[in-house]
Short mmCIF file of C-alpha atoms in Angstrom, two decimals:
data_model
loop_
_atom_site.label_atom_id
_atom_site.label_comp_id
_atom_site.label_asym_id
_atom_site.label_seq_id
_atom_site.Cartn_x
_atom_site.Cartn_y
_atom_site.Cartn_z
CA MET A 1 -22.36 10.27 -34.06
CA THR A 2 -23.22 11.52 -30.59
CA VAL A 3 -21.21 14.19 -28.80
CA GLN A 4 -20.03 11.53 -26.35
CA GLY A 5 -18.89 9.34 -29.25
CA GLU A 6 -16.98 12.24 -30.82
CA ARG A 7 -15.22 12.93 -27.51
CA GLU A 8 -14.24 9.29 -27.21
CA ASP A 9 -12.84 9.28 -30.76
CA GLU A 10 -10.84 12.42 -30.00
CA MET A 11 -9.50 10.81 -26.83
CA PHE A 12 -8.23 7.75 -28.63
CA GLU A 13 -6.71 9.90 -31.38
CA GLU A 14 -5.01 12.06 -28.73
CA ALA A 15 -3.66 8.90 -27.14
CA GLY A 16 -1.76 8.07 -30.30
CA SER A 17 -4.09 5.69 -32.14
CA LYS A 18 -4.44 6.15 -35.89
CA GLU A 19 -8.06 5.07 -35.73
CA PRO A 20 -10.74 5.16 -33.07
CA VAL A 21 -10.95 1.91 -31.15
CA ALA A 22 -14.15 0.25 -32.24
CA GLY A 23 -16.30 -2.35 -30.60
CA PRO A 24 -16.96 -3.02 -26.93
CA VAL A 25 -16.04 -6.70 -27.26
CA ASP A 26 -12.66 -6.41 -25.53
CA PRO A 27 -11.96 -2.76 -24.71
CA VAL A 28 -9.33 -3.52 -22.10
CA GLY A 29 -6.67 -4.74 -24.53
CA ALA A 30 -7.04 -1.71 -26.79
CA VAL A 31 -7.06 0.78 -23.95
CA ARG A 32 -4.11 -1.00 -22.36
CA THR A 33 -2.05 -0.35 -25.50
CA GLU A 34 -3.00 3.32 -25.53
CA LEU A 35 -2.36 3.59 -21.80
CA GLU A 36 1.17 2.22 -22.18
CA ARG A 37 1.89 4.83 -24.86
CA LEU A 38 0.64 7.63 -22.65
CA VAL A 39 2.65 6.46 -19.65
CA ALA A 40 5.79 6.11 -21.78
CA ASP A 41 5.31 9.75 -22.87
CA GLY A 42 4.77 10.89 -19.28
CA ARG A 43 1.17 11.94 -19.96
CA TRP A 44 -0.21 10.71 -16.65
CA TYR A 45 -3.36 12.83 -16.51
CA LEU A 46 -4.59 11.64 -19.88
CA ALA A 47 -3.80 8.04 -18.94
CA GLY A 48 -5.98 8.37 -15.86
CA HIS A 49 -8.73 9.98 -17.90
CA LEU A 50 -8.73 7.02 -20.28
CA VAL A 51 -9.37 4.62 -17.43
CA ARG A 52 -12.17 6.78 -16.02
CA MET A 53 -13.74 7.05 -19.47
CA LEU A 54 -13.68 3.29 -19.89
CA SER A 55 -15.39 2.92 -16.53
CA ALA A 56 -18.17 5.34 -17.44
CA GLN A 57 -18.66 3.92 -20.92
CA HIS A 58 -19.03 0.28 -19.99
CA SER A 59 -20.51 0.61 -16.46
CA LEU A 60 -19.21 -2.76 -15.37
CA SER A 61 -21.02 -4.06 -12.32
CA ARG A 62 -18.00 -5.63 -10.66
CA PRO A 63 -15.37 -3.30 -9.19
CA VAL A 64 -11.95 -3.62 -10.81
CA THR A 65 -13.24 -6.22 -13.28
CA GLY A 66 -11.48 -5.57 -16.56
CA TYR A 67 -9.18 -3.01 -14.94
CA ALA A 68 -6.66 -5.34 -13.27
CA GLN A 69 -4.29 -4.60 -16.14
CA LEU A 70 -5.05 -0.87 -16.20
CA VAL A 71 -4.80 0.26 -12.58
CA HIS A 72 -2.82 -1.15 -9.70
CA ILE A 73 -4.19 -2.31 -6.38
CA ALA A 74 -2.92 -5.29 -4.45
CA GLY A 75 -5.33 -8.18 -4.97
CA ALA A 76 -6.89 -6.84 -8.17
CA ARG A 77 -7.53 -10.29 -9.67
CA PHE A 78 -9.03 -11.47 -6.42
CA LEU A 79 -11.39 -8.49 -6.35
CA ALA A 80 -12.35 -9.07 -9.97
CA GLY A 81 -13.57 -12.55 -9.09
CA LEU A 82 -15.80 -11.56 -6.20
CA GLU A 83 -19.53 -11.82 -6.78
CA GLN A 84 -21.46 -8.64 -6.19
CA ASP A 85 -24.85 -8.41 -4.55
CA GLY A 86 -26.51 -6.98 -7.64
CA SER A 87 -28.03 -4.07 -5.70
CA ARG A 88 -28.77 -0.72 -7.23
CA HIS A 89 -25.74 0.65 -5.41
CA ALA A 90 -23.30 -1.72 -7.16
CA GLY A 91 -22.65 0.58 -10.12
CA ARG A 92 -21.96 3.56 -7.90
CA GLU A 93 -19.66 1.48 -5.73
CA SER A 94 -17.68 0.37 -8.78
CA LYS A 95 -16.94 3.99 -9.57
CA GLU A 96 -16.05 4.70 -5.94
CA VAL A 97 -13.54 1.84 -5.93
CA LEU A 98 -11.88 3.12 -9.08
CA ARG A 99 -11.85 6.67 -7.74
CA VAL A 100 -10.12 5.66 -4.51
CA VAL A 101 -7.54 3.55 -6.37
CA GLN A 102 -6.67 6.29 -8.83
CA ALA A 103 -6.45 8.99 -6.17
CA LEU A 104 -4.27 6.74 -4.02
CA ASN A 105 -1.91 5.85 -6.86
CA ARG A 106 -1.43 9.51 -7.84
CA GLY A 107 0.00 10.07 -4.37
CA ARG A 108 -0.91 13.71 -3.96
CA GLN A 109 -4.08 14.60 -2.04
CA ARG A 110 -3.77 12.34 0.99
CA GLY A 111 -6.61 14.08 2.82
CA GLU A 112 -8.98 13.42 -0.05
CA VAL A 113 -7.90 9.79 -0.27
CA VAL A 114 -8.58 9.36 3.46
CA ARG A 115 -11.99 10.99 3.09
CA LEU A 116 -12.96 8.70 0.23
CA ALA A 117 -11.60 5.59 1.94
CA ARG A 118 -13.38 6.34 5.24
CA ALA A 119 -16.76 6.97 3.59
CA PRO A 120 -18.14 3.44 4.25
CA LEU A 121 -17.73 4.01 8.00
CA THR A 122 -20.48 6.64 7.95
CA SER A 123 -22.56 5.32 5.05
CA GLU A 124 -26.02 3.84 5.58
CA HIS A 125 -25.36 1.33 2.83
CA LEU A 126 -23.49 -1.92 3.42
CA PRO A 127 -20.18 -1.67 1.51
CA GLY A 128 -19.15 -4.49 -0.77
CA PRO A 129 -15.94 -6.48 -0.20
CA ALA A 130 -14.03 -4.63 -2.92
CA ARG A 131 -14.92 -1.28 -1.37
CA ILE A 132 -13.76 -2.53 2.03
CA TRP A 133 -10.52 -3.99 0.63
CA VAL A 134 -9.54 -0.85 -1.26
CA GLY A 135 -10.52 1.40 1.64
CA VAL A 136 -8.47 -0.55 4.18
CA LEU A 137 -5.34 -0.48 2.03
CA ALA A 138 -5.75 3.21 1.21
CA LEU A 139 -6.13 4.12 4.89
CA ALA A 140 -3.13 1.99 5.85
CA TYR A 141 -0.99 3.60 3.14
CA ALA A 142 -2.09 7.01 4.47
CA GLY A 143 -0.97 6.11 7.99
CA HIS A 144 -4.51 5.83 9.38
CA LEU A 145 -4.24 2.33 10.80
CA ALA A 146 -7.00 2.86 13.38
CA ASP A 147 -9.50 3.71 10.65
CA ALA A 148 -8.25 0.78 8.58
CA ARG A 149 -8.94 -1.55 11.51
CA ALA A 150 -12.36 0.04 12.03
CA LEU A 151 -13.22 -0.63 8.40
CA LEU A 152 -12.08 -4.22 8.81
CA ARG A 153 -14.28 -4.62 11.89
CA LEU A 154 -17.22 -3.25 9.91
CA ALA A 155 -16.66 -5.92 7.28
CA GLU A 156 -16.29 -8.66 9.87
CA ASP A 157 -19.37 -7.55 11.82
CA THR A 158 -21.58 -7.43 8.74
CA ARG A 159 -20.16 -10.28 6.67
CA GLY A 160 -18.10 -12.46 8.99
CA ALA A 161 -20.77 -15.04 9.69
CA HIS A 162 -22.64 -14.82 6.41
CA GLY A 163 -19.93 -14.04 3.87
CA THR A 164 -18.53 -16.60 1.48
CA ALA A 165 -15.42 -18.60 2.28
CA VAL A 166 -13.59 -16.57 -0.37
CA THR A 167 -14.57 -13.29 1.27
CA ARG A 168 -13.58 -14.55 4.71
CA SER A 169 -10.18 -15.65 3.37
CA GLY A 170 -9.63 -12.20 1.93
CA LEU A 171 -10.58 -10.48 5.17
CA ALA A 172 -8.27 -12.74 7.19
CA LEU A 173 -5.34 -11.95 4.91
CA LEU A 174 -6.09 -8.23 4.95
CA ARG A 175 -6.32 -8.25 8.75
CA ALA A 176 -2.90 -9.89 8.99
CA ARG A 177 -1.43 -7.43 6.50
CA VAL A 178 -2.63 -4.44 8.54
CA ALA A 179 -1.23 -6.06 11.68
CA SER A 180 2.16 -6.43 9.97
CA TRP A 181 2.41 -2.63 9.75
CA GLY A 182 1.94 -2.28 13.49
CA ALA A 183 3.65 -3.70 16.54
CA GLY A 184 2.52 -7.29 15.95
CA ARG A 185 4.77 -8.20 13.03
CA GLU A 186 5.70 -11.63 14.34
CA ALA A 187 2.07 -12.51 15.04
CA ALA A 188 1.10 -11.24 11.58
CA ALA A 189 3.73 -13.44 9.95
CA GLU A 190 2.38 -16.47 11.83
CA ALA A 191 -1.20 -15.63 10.84
CA MET A 192 -0.22 -15.40 7.18
CA LYS A 193 1.57 -18.74 7.34
CA GLU A 194 -1.62 -20.34 8.67
CA ILE A 195 -3.63 -18.75 5.86
CA LEU A 196 -1.18 -20.19 3.33
CA THR A 197 -1.53 -23.69 4.72
CA GLY A 198 -5.32 -23.50 4.47
CA ARG A 199 -7.61 -23.34 1.47
CA ILE A 200 -7.16 -19.95 -0.14
CA PRO A 201 -8.54 -18.74 -3.49
CA ALA A 202 -6.11 -19.22 -6.37
CA GLU A 203 -6.27 -15.48 -7.10
CA LEU A 204 -4.96 -14.76 -3.59
CA ARG A 205 -2.08 -17.24 -3.52
CA SER A 206 0.66 -15.04 -4.96
CA LEU A 207 -0.38 -12.03 -2.89
CA THR A 208 -0.48 -14.14 0.27
CA VAL A 209 3.01 -15.45 -0.47
CA ALA A 210 4.28 -11.91 -1.15
CA TRP A 211 2.88 -10.48 2.07
CA THR A 212 4.04 -13.50 4.09
CA VAL A 213 7.56 -13.14 2.71
CA SER A 214 7.58 -9.43 3.59
CA ALA A 215 6.33 -10.14 7.12
CA SER A 216 8.87 -12.95 7.55
CA VAL A 217 11.73 -10.71 6.43
CA ALA A 218 10.58 -8.00 8.85
CA ALA A 219 10.62 -10.63 11.61
CA GLY A 220 14.13 -11.74 10.63
CA GLU A 221 13.00 -15.15 9.34
CA PHE A 222 15.01 -15.10 6.12
CA SER A 223 15.22 -18.86 5.65
CA ARG A 224 11.45 -19.16 5.98
CA ALA A 225 10.93 -16.39 3.44
CA ARG A 226 13.32 -18.02 0.97
CA ALA A 227 11.63 -21.41 1.43
CA LEU A 228 8.21 -19.88 0.75
CA LEU A 229 9.32 -18.40 -2.55
CA ARG A 230 10.90 -21.70 -3.59
CA GLU A 231 7.91 -23.76 -2.46
CA HIS A 232 5.50 -21.71 -4.59
CA ASP A 233 7.84 -21.39 -7.60
CA PHE A 234 8.30 -17.66 -7.16
CA ASP A 235 12.09 -17.77 -6.79
CA GLY A 236 12.71 -17.47 -10.54
CA PRO A 237 11.23 -15.59 -13.51
CA LEU A 238 7.61 -14.51 -12.99
CA THR A 239 5.24 -14.94 -15.92
CA ASP A 240 1.57 -13.97 -15.89
CA VAL A 241 1.49 -13.95 -12.10
CA ALA A 242 -1.17 -12.08 -10.15
CA ASP A 243 0.21 -9.25 -7.99
CA GLU A 244 3.60 -9.50 -9.64
CA ALA A 245 4.69 -6.09 -8.31
CA GLU A 246 4.02 -7.19 -4.72
CA LEU A 247 6.01 -10.39 -5.27
CA LEU A 248 8.95 -8.54 -6.81
CA PHE A 249 9.01 -6.05 -3.95
CA ALA A 250 8.85 -8.79 -1.31
CA ARG A 251 11.58 -10.81 -3.03
CA GLY A 252 13.70 -7.69 -3.41
CA GLY A 253 13.36 -7.13 0.32
CA LEU A 254 14.69 -10.60 1.04
CA HIS A 255 17.64 -10.02 -1.30
CA LEU A 256 18.41 -6.67 0.33
CA ALA A 257 18.22 -8.14 3.83
CA THR A 258 20.53 -11.03 2.95
CA GLY A 259 23.15 -9.01 1.07
CA LYS A 260 22.19 -10.01 -2.50
CA HIS A 261 22.04 -6.42 -3.68
CA GLU A 262 22.33 -7.01 -7.43
CA LEU A 263 19.33 -9.35 -7.36
CA GLY A 264 17.51 -6.94 -5.07
CA TYR A 265 18.06 -4.03 -7.41
CA ASP A 266 16.82 -6.05 -10.39
CA ASP A 267 13.61 -6.96 -8.56
CA TYR A 268 12.98 -3.42 -7.36
CA LYS A 269 13.59 -2.05 -10.85
CA ALA A 270 11.15 -4.55 -12.37
CA CYS A 271 8.63 -3.70 -9.65
CA GLY A 272 8.99 0.00 -10.43
CA ARG A 273 8.44 -0.54 -14.13
CA LEU A 274 5.21 -2.38 -13.45
CA LEU A 275 3.96 0.35 -11.11
CA LEU A 276 4.88 3.18 -13.48
CA SER A 277 3.12 1.40 -16.34
CA ARG A 278 -0.06 1.69 -14.22
CA SER A 279 0.55 5.30 -13.24
CA VAL A 280 1.47 4.53 -9.61
CA HIS A 281 3.50 7.46 -8.21
CA ASN A 282 2.71 7.00 -4.53
CA PRO A 283 5.72 5.59 -2.63
CA ALA A 284 3.40 4.44 0.16
CA VAL A 285 2.01 1.73 -2.13
CA LEU A 286 5.42 0.09 -2.60
CA PRO A 287 8.52 2.21 -1.80
CA TRP A 288 10.61 0.60 -4.52
CA ARG A 289 12.79 3.66 -5.22
CA ALA A 290 14.05 3.96 -1.65
CA HIS A 291 14.97 0.28 -1.52
CA ALA A 292 16.51 0.29 -5.00
CA ALA A 293 18.56 3.30 -3.91
CA LEU A 294 20.01 1.33 -0.99
CA CYS A 295 20.94 -1.53 -3.33
CA SER A 296 22.56 0.89 -5.77
CA HIS A 297 24.50 2.52 -2.95
CA VAL A 298 26.03 -0.77 -1.81
CA LEU A 299 26.78 -1.66 -5.45
CA GLN A 300 28.80 1.58 -5.72
CA ARG A 301 26.50 3.32 -8.18
CA PRO A 302 26.37 6.72 -6.46
CA VAL A 303 24.66 8.73 -9.20
CA LEU A 304 21.86 6.20 -9.62
CA ALA A 305 21.47 5.81 -5.86
CA ALA A 306 21.25 9.56 -5.29
CA SER A 307 18.75 9.99 -8.11
CA LEU A 308 16.47 7.24 -6.81
CA ALA A 309 16.68 8.47 -3.23
CA SER A 310 15.94 12.06 -4.22
CA ALA A 311 12.90 11.04 -6.28
CA SER A 312 11.68 8.92 -3.38
CA VAL A 313 11.92 11.79 -0.88
CA ILE A 314 10.15 14.21 -3.22
CA ALA A 315 7.28 11.77 -3.77
CA ALA A 316 7.09 10.97 -0.05
CA ARG A 317 6.88 14.65 0.88
CA ARG A 318 4.16 15.12 -1.70
CA TRP A 319 2.12 12.27 -0.18
CA GLY A 320 2.73 13.48 3.36
CA ALA A 321 2.53 10.28 5.44
CA ARG A 322 5.37 10.37 7.95
CA GLU A 323 5.94 6.62 7.84
CA THR A 324 6.55 6.81 4.08
CA LEU A 325 8.77 9.84 4.50
CA ALA A 326 10.83 8.06 7.14
CA ILE A 327 11.58 5.21 4.72
CA SER A 328 12.69 7.64 2.02
CA LEU A 329 14.80 9.67 4.44
CA TYR A 330 16.47 6.48 5.65
CA ALA A 331 17.69 5.75 2.14
CA SER A 332 18.60 9.35 1.40
CA SER A 333 20.56 9.86 4.63
CA THR A 334 22.40 6.56 4.23
CA ILE A 335 23.54 7.56 0.77
CA ALA A 336 24.37 11.14 1.77
CA ALA A 337 26.66 9.82 4.53
CA ASP A 338 29.22 8.82 1.88
CA ARG A 339 29.60 11.66 -0.59
CA ASP A 340 32.41 9.85 -2.39
CA GLY A 341 30.09 6.94 -3.14
CA ALA A 342 32.15 4.39 -1.23
CA PRO A 343 29.88 2.03 0.70
CA ARG A 344 30.55 1.64 4.42
CA ARG A 345 31.53 -1.67 5.93
CA ASP A 346 29.75 -2.92 9.01
CA GLU A 347 31.48 -4.54 11.98
CA HIS A 348 31.76 -7.80 10.03
CA GLY A 349 33.39 -6.13 7.03
CA ASP A 350 30.23 -6.63 4.98
CA PHE A 351 29.14 -3.91 2.57
CA GLY A 352 25.53 -4.84 3.29
CA GLY A 353 25.47 -3.00 6.61
CA VAL A 354 23.54 0.08 5.51
CA VAL A 355 22.54 1.82 8.73
CA LEU A 356 21.87 5.40 9.73
CA ARG A 357 24.79 7.26 11.21
CA PRO A 358 24.07 8.96 14.56
CA GLU A 359 23.75 12.46 13.08
CA PHE A 360 21.09 11.31 10.61
CA THR A 361 19.28 9.31 13.26
CA ALA A 362 19.03 12.48 15.34
CA VAL A 363 17.61 14.44 12.40
CA LEU A 364 15.08 11.73 11.59
CA ASN A 365 14.02 11.36 15.21
CA ASP A 366 13.58 15.10 15.51
CA LEU A 367 11.52 15.24 12.35
CA CYS A 368 9.28 12.34 13.24
CA GLY A 369 9.17 12.85 16.99
CA VAL A 370 10.50 9.40 17.85
CA THR A 371 10.70 9.02 21.63
CA GLU A 372 11.37 6.26 24.11
CA HIS A 373 8.31 5.38 26.17
CA ALA A 374 6.67 2.56 28.03
CA PRO A 375 4.85 0.24 25.61
CA LEU A 376 1.15 0.90 25.15
CA THR A 377 -1.43 -1.84 25.44
CA ASP A 378 -3.54 -2.62 22.38
CA PRO A 379 -6.60 -0.74 23.76
CA GLU A 380 -4.42 2.26 24.61
CA ARG A 381 -2.81 2.25 21.17
CA GLU A 382 -6.22 2.05 19.49
CA VAL A 383 -7.58 5.01 21.47
CA THR A 384 -4.41 6.98 20.78
CA GLU A 385 -4.57 6.46 17.02
CA LEU A 386 -8.19 7.59 16.90
CA ALA A 387 -7.39 10.64 19.03
CA ARG A 388 -4.50 11.51 16.72
CA ALA A 389 -6.92 11.23 13.79
CA GLY A 390 -8.99 14.03 15.33
CA LEU A 391 -11.95 12.10 16.74
CA ARG A 392 -13.58 13.44 19.91
CA ASN A 393 -13.85 11.24 23.00
CA LYS A 394 -17.53 10.57 22.37
CA GLU A 395 -16.83 9.53 18.77
CA ILE A 396 -14.01 7.25 19.90
CA ALA A 397 -16.31 5.66 22.49
CA GLU A 398 -18.95 4.97 19.82
CA ARG A 399 -16.36 3.59 17.42
CA LEU A 400 -14.94 1.19 20.01
CA SER A 401 -18.25 0.42 21.75
CA VAL A 402 -16.98 1.57 25.15
CA SER A 403 -17.99 4.35 27.53
CA THR A 404 -16.65 7.88 27.28
CA ARG A 405 -15.19 7.48 30.77
CA THR A 406 -13.21 4.45 29.57
CA VAL A 407 -11.79 6.49 26.69
CA GLU A 408 -10.78 9.27 29.08
CA ALA A 409 -9.10 6.81 31.44
CA ARG A 410 -7.12 5.18 28.62
CA LEU A 411 -6.00 8.54 27.24
CA SER A 412 -4.84 9.63 30.70
CA LYS A 413 -2.65 6.52 30.91
CA VAL A 414 -1.31 7.21 27.43
CA TYR A 415 -0.39 10.78 28.32
CA ARG A 416 1.54 9.57 31.37
CA LYS A 417 3.37 6.83 29.44
CA LEU A 418 4.34 9.10 26.56
CA GLY A 419 5.15 12.08 28.72
CA VAL A 420 2.91 14.46 26.78
CA THR A 421 0.20 16.88 27.79
CA GLY A 422 -3.03 16.47 25.88
CA ARG A 423 -3.82 15.69 22.28
CA ASP A 424 -1.39 18.21 20.82
CA GLY A 425 1.43 16.17 22.31
CA LEU A 426 0.14 12.98 20.66
CA ARG A 427 0.54 14.45 17.19
CA GLY A 428 4.30 14.68 17.68
CA ILE A 429 4.70 10.98 18.42
CA PHE A 430 5.80 8.95 15.40
CA THR A 431 5.85 5.38 16.66
CA LEU A 432 3.47 3.78 19.12
#
């Protein structure tokens, strides 16, 4: 037996198997069983190592193929079905995809995740659709929306006219999802509705519904969100559904927004179990703990609510994205406002009115630098985000295909609108 073979046998024995797993016929099922045991024991590092070992051993040419049940990334089944170009770079790209996903899900080294996700922007090789997809989501979760949009533009510029209909559908959905995290939530919800009414790949249907429901809830269109779930048979038990965690989180959001807190808690808890079974500790992926904490608070379960909120804040601080931290602090401060565990009633006497009290709003605003300012135009917002990311004016001009003078003019307008002096002032602004 080779040294590599001995190491693999030791790994499976360490994972709890009585015998080494033999045969490469269907390694995913066997490794999945071992992975579940490791996760249940809290042995996250070894679980991640098992997935990386499987990747190296089998050298699958399609990113995420075979791993949809081992690691979590929204749209995993869709990515598994994409045809690759068969180039000599495909194998390396498969490993890069897996590396970004695992680093993202660990939720620790945000700077490293951003570096890995941004790599295609400076690479001389044309990135594949899976690399683009994973990179865009990772950058968005890290709070780097400008880079996420730049990566999307790269995909559209290089594949928009020549890509397959499946690839174009994926890019359109991803573009709308990124927009839903910015100022254009209503427009994003409309774009997703149009995508749903068109011809979309079967592997994307459940994810499209989930993201459309989330965008509709954010836009206050609760009836539309409820109708979507019912129309696609996602309003009941979910069995063997692609992107089940995304669906559960979106459905939980609808329940929370409409005062059905018991149902919301159940969906968030089920979502969390799925994520933990795939070693996802990053609250930016799906902040299920913070939302479950709010449900628990209204249901008068103070110990559970406090525990969930505390875990959410700790994980959010570890990740370091201020948007994620704000969500966790919202839940934590809401719960902390009532030390006796009694939920507050809103002006209508409804226990569902969980809002920040003024003192916590002040703390959160101070932490995140929230300020009132004149709205920025889309070009101004784009320049601002790139400047906040540390790019020089010349780099921003090249990225946006404009002159350096145009960049300077837009930044000057931004400084005046926000009431800040220079780039240092931009870093203190939380919302644009």
